[in-house]
Tab-separated table of C-alpha atoms in Angstrom:
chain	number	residue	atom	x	y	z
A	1	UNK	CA	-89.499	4.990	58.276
A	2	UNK	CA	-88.741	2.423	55.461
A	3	UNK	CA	-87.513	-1.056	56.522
A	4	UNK	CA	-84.024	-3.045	55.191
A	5	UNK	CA	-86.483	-4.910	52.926
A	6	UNK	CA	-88.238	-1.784	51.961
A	7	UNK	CA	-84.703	-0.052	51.122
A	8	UNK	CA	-83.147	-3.432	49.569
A	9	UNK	CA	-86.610	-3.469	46.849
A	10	UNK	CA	-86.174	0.506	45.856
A	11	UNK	CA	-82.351	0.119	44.824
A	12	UNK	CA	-83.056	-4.354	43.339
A	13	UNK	CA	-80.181	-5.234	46.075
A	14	UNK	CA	-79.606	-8.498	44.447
A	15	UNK	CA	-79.222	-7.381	40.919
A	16	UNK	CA	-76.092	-6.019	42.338
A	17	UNK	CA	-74.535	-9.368	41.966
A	18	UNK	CA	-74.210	-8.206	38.410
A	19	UNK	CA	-72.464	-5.077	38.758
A	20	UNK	CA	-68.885	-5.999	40.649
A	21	UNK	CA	-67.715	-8.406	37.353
A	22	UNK	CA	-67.785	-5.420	35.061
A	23	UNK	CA	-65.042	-4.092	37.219
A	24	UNK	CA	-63.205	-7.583	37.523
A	25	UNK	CA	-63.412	-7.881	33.568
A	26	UNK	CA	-62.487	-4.839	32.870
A	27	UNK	CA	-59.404	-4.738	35.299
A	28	UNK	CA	-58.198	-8.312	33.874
A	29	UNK	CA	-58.483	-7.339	30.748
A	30	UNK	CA	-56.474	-4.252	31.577
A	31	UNK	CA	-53.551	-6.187	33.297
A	32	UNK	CA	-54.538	-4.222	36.565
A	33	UNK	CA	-56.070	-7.363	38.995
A	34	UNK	CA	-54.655	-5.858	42.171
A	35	UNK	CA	-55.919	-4.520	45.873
A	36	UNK	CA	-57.613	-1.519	44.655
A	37	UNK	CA	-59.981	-4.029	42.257
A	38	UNK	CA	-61.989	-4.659	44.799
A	39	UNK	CA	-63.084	-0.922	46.346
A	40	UNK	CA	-63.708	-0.131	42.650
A	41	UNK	CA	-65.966	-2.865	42.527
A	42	UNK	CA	-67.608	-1.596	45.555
A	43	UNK	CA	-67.859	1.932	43.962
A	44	UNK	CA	-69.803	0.349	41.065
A	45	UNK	CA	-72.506	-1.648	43.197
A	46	UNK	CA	-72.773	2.127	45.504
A	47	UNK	CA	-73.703	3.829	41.830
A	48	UNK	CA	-75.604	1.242	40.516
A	49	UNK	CA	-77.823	1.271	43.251
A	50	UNK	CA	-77.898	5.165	43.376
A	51	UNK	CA	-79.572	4.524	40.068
A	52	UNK	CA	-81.955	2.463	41.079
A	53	UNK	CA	-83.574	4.752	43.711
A	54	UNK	CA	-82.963	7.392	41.268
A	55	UNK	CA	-85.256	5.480	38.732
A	56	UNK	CA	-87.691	4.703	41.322
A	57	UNK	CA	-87.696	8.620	41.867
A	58	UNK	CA	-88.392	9.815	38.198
A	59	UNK	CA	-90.781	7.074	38.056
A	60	UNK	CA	-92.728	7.401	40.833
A	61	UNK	CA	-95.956	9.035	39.002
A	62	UNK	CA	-95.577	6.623	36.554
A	63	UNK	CA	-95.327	3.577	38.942
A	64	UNK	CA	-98.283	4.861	40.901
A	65	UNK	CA	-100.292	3.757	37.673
A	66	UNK	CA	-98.603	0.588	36.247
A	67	UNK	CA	-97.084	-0.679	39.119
A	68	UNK	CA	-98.648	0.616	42.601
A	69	UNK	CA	-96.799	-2.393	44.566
A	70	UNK	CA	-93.264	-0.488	43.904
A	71	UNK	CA	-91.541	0.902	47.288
A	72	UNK	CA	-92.537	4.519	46.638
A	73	UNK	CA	-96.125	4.754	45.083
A	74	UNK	CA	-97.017	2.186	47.583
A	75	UNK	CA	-95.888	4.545	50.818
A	76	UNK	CA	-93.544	2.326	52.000
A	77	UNK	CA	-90.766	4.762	50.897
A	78	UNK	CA	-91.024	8.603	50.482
A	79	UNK	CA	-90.464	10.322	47.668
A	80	UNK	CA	-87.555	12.490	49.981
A	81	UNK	CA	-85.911	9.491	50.883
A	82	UNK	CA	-85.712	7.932	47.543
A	83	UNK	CA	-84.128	10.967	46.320
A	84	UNK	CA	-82.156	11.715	49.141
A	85	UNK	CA	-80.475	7.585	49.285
A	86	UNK	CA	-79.808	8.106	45.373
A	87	UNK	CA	-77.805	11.570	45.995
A	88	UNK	CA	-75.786	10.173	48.984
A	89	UNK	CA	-75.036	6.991	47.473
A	90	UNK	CA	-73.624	8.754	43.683
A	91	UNK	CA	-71.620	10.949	46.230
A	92	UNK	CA	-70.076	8.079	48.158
A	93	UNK	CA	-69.600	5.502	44.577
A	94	UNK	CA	-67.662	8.612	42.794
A	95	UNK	CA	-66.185	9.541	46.618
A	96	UNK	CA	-64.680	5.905	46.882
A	97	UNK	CA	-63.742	5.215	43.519
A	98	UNK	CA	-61.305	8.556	43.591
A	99	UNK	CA	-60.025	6.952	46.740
A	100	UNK	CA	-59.213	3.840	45.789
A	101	UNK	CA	-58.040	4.866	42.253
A	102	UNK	CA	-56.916	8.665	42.324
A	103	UNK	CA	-57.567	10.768	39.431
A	104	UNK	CA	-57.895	7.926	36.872
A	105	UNK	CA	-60.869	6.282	38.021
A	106	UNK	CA	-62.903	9.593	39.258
A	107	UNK	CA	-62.486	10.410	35.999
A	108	UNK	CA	-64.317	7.284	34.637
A	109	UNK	CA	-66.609	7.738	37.777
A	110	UNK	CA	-67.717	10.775	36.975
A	111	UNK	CA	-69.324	10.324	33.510
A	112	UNK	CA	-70.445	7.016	35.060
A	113	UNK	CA	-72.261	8.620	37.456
A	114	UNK	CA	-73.597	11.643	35.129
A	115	UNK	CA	-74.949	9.010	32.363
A	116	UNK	CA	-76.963	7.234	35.021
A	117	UNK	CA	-78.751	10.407	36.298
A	118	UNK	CA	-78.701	11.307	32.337
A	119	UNK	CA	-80.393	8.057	31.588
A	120	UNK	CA	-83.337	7.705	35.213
A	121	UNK	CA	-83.736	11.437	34.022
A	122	UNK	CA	-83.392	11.977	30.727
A	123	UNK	CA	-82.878	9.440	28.272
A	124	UNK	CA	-84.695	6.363	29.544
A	125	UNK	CA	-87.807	6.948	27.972
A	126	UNK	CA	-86.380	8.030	24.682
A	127	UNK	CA	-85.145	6.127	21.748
A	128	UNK	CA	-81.689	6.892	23.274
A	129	UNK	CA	-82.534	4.739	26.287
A	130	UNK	CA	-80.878	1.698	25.859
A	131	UNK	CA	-77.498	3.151	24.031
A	132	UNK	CA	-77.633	5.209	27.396
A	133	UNK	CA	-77.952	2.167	29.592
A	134	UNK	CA	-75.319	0.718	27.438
A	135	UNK	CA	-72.953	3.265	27.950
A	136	UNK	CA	-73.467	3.073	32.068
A	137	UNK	CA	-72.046	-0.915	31.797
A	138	UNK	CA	-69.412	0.090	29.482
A	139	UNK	CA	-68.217	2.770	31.599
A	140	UNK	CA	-68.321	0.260	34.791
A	141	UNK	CA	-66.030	-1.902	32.753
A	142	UNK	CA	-63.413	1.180	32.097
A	143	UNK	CA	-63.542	2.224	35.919
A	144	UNK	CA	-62.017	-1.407	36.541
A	145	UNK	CA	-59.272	-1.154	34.263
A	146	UNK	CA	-58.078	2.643	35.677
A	147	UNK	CA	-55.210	0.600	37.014
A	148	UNK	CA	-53.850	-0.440	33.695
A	149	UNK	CA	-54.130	0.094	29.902
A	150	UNK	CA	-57.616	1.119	29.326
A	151	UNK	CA	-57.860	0.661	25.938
A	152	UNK	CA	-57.307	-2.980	26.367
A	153	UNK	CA	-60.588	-3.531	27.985
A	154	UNK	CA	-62.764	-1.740	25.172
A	155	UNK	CA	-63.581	-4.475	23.371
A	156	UNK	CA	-64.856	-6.426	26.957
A	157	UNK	CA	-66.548	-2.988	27.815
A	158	UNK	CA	-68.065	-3.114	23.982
A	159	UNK	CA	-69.524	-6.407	24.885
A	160	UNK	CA	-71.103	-5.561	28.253
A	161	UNK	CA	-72.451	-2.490	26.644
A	162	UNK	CA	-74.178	-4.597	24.061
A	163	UNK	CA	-75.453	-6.897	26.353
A	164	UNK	CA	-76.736	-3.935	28.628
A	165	UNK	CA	-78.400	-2.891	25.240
A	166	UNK	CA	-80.609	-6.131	24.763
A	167	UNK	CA	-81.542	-6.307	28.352
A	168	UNK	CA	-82.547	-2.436	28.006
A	169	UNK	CA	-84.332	-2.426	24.660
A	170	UNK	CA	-86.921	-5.751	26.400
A	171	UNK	CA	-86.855	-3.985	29.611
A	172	UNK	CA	-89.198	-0.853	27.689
A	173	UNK	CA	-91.499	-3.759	27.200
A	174	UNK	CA	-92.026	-5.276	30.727
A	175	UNK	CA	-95.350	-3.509	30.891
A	176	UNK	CA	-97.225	-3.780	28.055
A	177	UNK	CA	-95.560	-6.835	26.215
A	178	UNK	CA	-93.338	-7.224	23.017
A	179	UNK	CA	-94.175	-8.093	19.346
A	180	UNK	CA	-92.246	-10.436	18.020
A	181	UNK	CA	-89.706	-8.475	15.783
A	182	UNK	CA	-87.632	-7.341	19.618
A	183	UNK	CA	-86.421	-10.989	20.854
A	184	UNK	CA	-85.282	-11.396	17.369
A	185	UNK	CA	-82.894	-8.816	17.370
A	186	UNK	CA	-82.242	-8.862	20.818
A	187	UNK	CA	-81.409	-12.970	20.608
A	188	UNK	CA	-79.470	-12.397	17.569
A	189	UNK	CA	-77.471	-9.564	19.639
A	190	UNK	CA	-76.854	-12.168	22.426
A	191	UNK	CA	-75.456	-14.404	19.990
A	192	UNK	CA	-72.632	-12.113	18.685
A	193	UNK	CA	-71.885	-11.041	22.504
A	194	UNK	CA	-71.743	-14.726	23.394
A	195	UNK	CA	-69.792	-15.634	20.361
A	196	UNK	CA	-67.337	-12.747	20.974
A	197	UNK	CA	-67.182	-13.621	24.728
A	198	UNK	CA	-66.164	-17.438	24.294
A	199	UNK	CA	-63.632	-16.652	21.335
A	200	UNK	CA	-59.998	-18.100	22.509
A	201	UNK	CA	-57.781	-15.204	23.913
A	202	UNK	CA	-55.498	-13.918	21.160
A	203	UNK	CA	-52.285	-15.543	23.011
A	204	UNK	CA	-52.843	-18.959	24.363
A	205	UNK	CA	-50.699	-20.471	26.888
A	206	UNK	CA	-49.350	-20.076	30.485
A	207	UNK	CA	-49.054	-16.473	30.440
A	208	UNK	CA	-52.838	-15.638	29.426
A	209	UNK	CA	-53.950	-19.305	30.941
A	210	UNK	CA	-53.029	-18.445	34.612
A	211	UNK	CA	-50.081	-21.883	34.274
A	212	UNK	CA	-53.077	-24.295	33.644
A	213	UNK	CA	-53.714	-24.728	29.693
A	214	UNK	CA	-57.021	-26.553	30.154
A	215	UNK	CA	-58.193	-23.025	31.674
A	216	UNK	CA	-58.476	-21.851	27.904
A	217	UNK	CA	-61.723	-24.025	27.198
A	218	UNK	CA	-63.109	-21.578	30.340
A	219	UNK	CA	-64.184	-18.551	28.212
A	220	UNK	CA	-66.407	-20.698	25.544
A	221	UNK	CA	-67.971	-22.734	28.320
A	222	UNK	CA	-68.770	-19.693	29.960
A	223	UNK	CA	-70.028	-17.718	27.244
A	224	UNK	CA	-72.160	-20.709	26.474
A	225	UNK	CA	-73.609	-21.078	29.682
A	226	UNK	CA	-74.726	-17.623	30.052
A	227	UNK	CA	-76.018	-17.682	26.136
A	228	UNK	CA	-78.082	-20.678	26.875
A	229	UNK	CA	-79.970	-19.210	29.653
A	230	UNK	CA	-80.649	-15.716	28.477
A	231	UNK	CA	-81.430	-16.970	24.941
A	232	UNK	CA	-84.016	-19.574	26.308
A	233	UNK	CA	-85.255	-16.660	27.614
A	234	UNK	CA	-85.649	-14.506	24.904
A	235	UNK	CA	-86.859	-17.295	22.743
A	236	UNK	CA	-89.711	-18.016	25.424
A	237	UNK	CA	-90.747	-14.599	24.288
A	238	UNK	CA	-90.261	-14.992	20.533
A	239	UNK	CA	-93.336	-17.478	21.230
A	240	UNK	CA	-94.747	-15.516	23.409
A	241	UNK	CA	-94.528	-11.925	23.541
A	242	UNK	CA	-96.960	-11.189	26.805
A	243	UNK	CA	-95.053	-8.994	29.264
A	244	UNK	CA	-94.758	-11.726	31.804
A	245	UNK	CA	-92.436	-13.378	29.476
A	246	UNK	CA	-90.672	-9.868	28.505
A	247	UNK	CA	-90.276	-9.530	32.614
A	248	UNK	CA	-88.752	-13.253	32.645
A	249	UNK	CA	-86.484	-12.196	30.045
A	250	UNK	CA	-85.044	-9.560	31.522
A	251	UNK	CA	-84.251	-10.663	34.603
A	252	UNK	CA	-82.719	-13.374	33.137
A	253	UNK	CA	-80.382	-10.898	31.035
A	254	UNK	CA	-79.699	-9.249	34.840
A	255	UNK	CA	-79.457	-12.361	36.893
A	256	UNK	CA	-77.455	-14.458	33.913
A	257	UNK	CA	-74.831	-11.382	33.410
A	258	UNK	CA	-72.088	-12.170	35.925
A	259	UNK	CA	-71.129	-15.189	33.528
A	260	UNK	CA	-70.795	-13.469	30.465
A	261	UNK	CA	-68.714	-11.268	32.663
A	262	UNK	CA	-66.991	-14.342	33.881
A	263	UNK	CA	-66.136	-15.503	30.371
A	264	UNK	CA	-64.642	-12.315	29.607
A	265	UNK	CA	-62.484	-12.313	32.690
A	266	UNK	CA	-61.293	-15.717	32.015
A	267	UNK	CA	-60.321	-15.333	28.200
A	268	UNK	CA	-58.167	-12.182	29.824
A	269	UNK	CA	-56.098	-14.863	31.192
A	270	UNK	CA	-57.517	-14.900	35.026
A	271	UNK	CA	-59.484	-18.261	34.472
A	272	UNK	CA	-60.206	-19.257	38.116
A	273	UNK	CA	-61.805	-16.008	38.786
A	274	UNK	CA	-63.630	-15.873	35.826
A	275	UNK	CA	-65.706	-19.001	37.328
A	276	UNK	CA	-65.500	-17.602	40.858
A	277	UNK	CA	-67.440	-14.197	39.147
A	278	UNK	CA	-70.038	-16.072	37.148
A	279	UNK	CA	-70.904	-18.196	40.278
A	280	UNK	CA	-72.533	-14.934	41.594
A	281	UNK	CA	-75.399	-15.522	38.265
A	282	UNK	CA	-77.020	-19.050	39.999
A	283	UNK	CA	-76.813	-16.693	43.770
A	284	UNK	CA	-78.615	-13.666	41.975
A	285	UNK	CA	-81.163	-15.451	40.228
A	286	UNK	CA	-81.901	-17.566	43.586
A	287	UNK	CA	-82.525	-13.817	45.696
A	288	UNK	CA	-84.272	-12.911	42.549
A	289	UNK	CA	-87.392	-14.971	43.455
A	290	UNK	CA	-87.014	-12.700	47.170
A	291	UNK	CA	-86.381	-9.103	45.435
A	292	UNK	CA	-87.093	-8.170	41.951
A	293	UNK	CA	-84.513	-7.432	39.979
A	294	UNK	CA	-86.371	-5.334	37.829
């Protein structure tokens, strides 16, 4: 039988630290911060890490070859129970979101949870990997903003997505190592997610400020913050390109997530909790040196 640590490596427990701020974005930016925010949140993190064991599944030939230490090739975890954790835990993310949020949010949950068996089974080692990947985050955005206007959080679900993209497009590199045209484009596509992250909400004030005006500065000190640390990053492997640097990278673009996620939260007007979600990226990338978040 596997172990908690076996269990907490096949599905990257810690890189869930990421996952709960798409929902917190995408509810602010919605106008729909309430008591059902945080069992969506919970919903997301249960899918998430159904796709992890799902992508330890499909890859478990694979892994047996390039990476041998992984959970499954190494015995630690059977193939069965891999599959079997990634099943029960889609079936209790979609199960809780309908709960929580009735027909709206299963019916966010439900491509959510289709595009990330599409992408462990499908699409991931395709050219239509990362837009896949991309479309998982963006869809985790939309499932927190079920309780309000959806289309108000597109544009923070566009900018999630495009992260997700960046982090996705290195990620096919972790193996074998990048050349040097990828962190180019993928640092110049964290530039235009940081710069739309920090911009100053549309309306300024107490209303989008939560009654503190100095709260406005938030989203481009944020956005910053979370730019500095996953373009150092990338530019590390602009110099060099071995995968060791591609494998920094991306966890970086994991662990350094919740405070682009934070920025985007606070420029929807709920500035406190914008920091109070991007304090999860110092956490994550401290269990990251326990448990691989990638």
């Amino acid at each position: 039988m596997p172990t908690l640590a076996d269990l907490a490596e096949l599905v990257r427990a810690p890189a869930a630290l990421s996952v709960p701020g798409d929902v917190v974005a995408g509810a602010a930016a919605a106008g729909s911060l309430d008591r059902r925010t945080p069992g969506l949140a919970a919903a997301s993190v249960l899918l998430y890490w159904a796709g992890m064991a799902g992508n330890d599944w499909a890859d478990r030939r694979l892994d047996a070859v390039e990476r041998p230490e992984r959970p499954i090739p190494s015995g630690r975890v059977a193939p069965e129970v891999a599959l079997g954790l990634a099943v029960g835990l889609t079936a209790a993310g979609v199960g809780l979101a309908a709960a929580v949020g009735g027909r709206r949010a299963a019916a966010v949950a439900v491509p959510l949870a289709t595009a990330v068996w599409g992408y462990d089974l499908r699409a991931k080692n395709t050219a239509a990997g990362p837009a896949v990947m991309a479309a998982c985050r963006g869809l985790d955005v939309l499932l927190g903003a079920t309780g309000g206007r959806l289309s108000r959080a597109v544009p923070a679900a566009v900018t999630v997505a495009a992260h997700t993209w960046t982090v996705t497009a290195l990620s096919r590199r972790e193996v074998d190592g990048a050349d040097m045209a990828l962190p180019l484009r993928t640092l110049a596509g964290t530039a235009l997610v940081a710069a739309g992250a920090g911009r100053p909400p549309a309306t300024t004030g107490p209303a989008r400020t939560g009654d503190r005006p100095a709260l406005a500065a938030l989203p481009a000190l944020l956005a910053t913050w979370y730019a500095a640390r996953y373009g150092a990053a990338q530019a590390r492997v602009v110099v060099d390109p071995s995968a060791g640097r591609v494998r920094a990278a991306v966890g970086a673009g994991i662990t350094g997530l919740p405070a682009l996620q934070g920025a985007l939260t606070a420029r929807a007007g709920a500035g406190l909790l914008g920091v109070a979600v991007a304090a999860a990226a110092p956490l994550a990338r401290r269990l990251a040196r326990k448990v691989s978040p990638t």
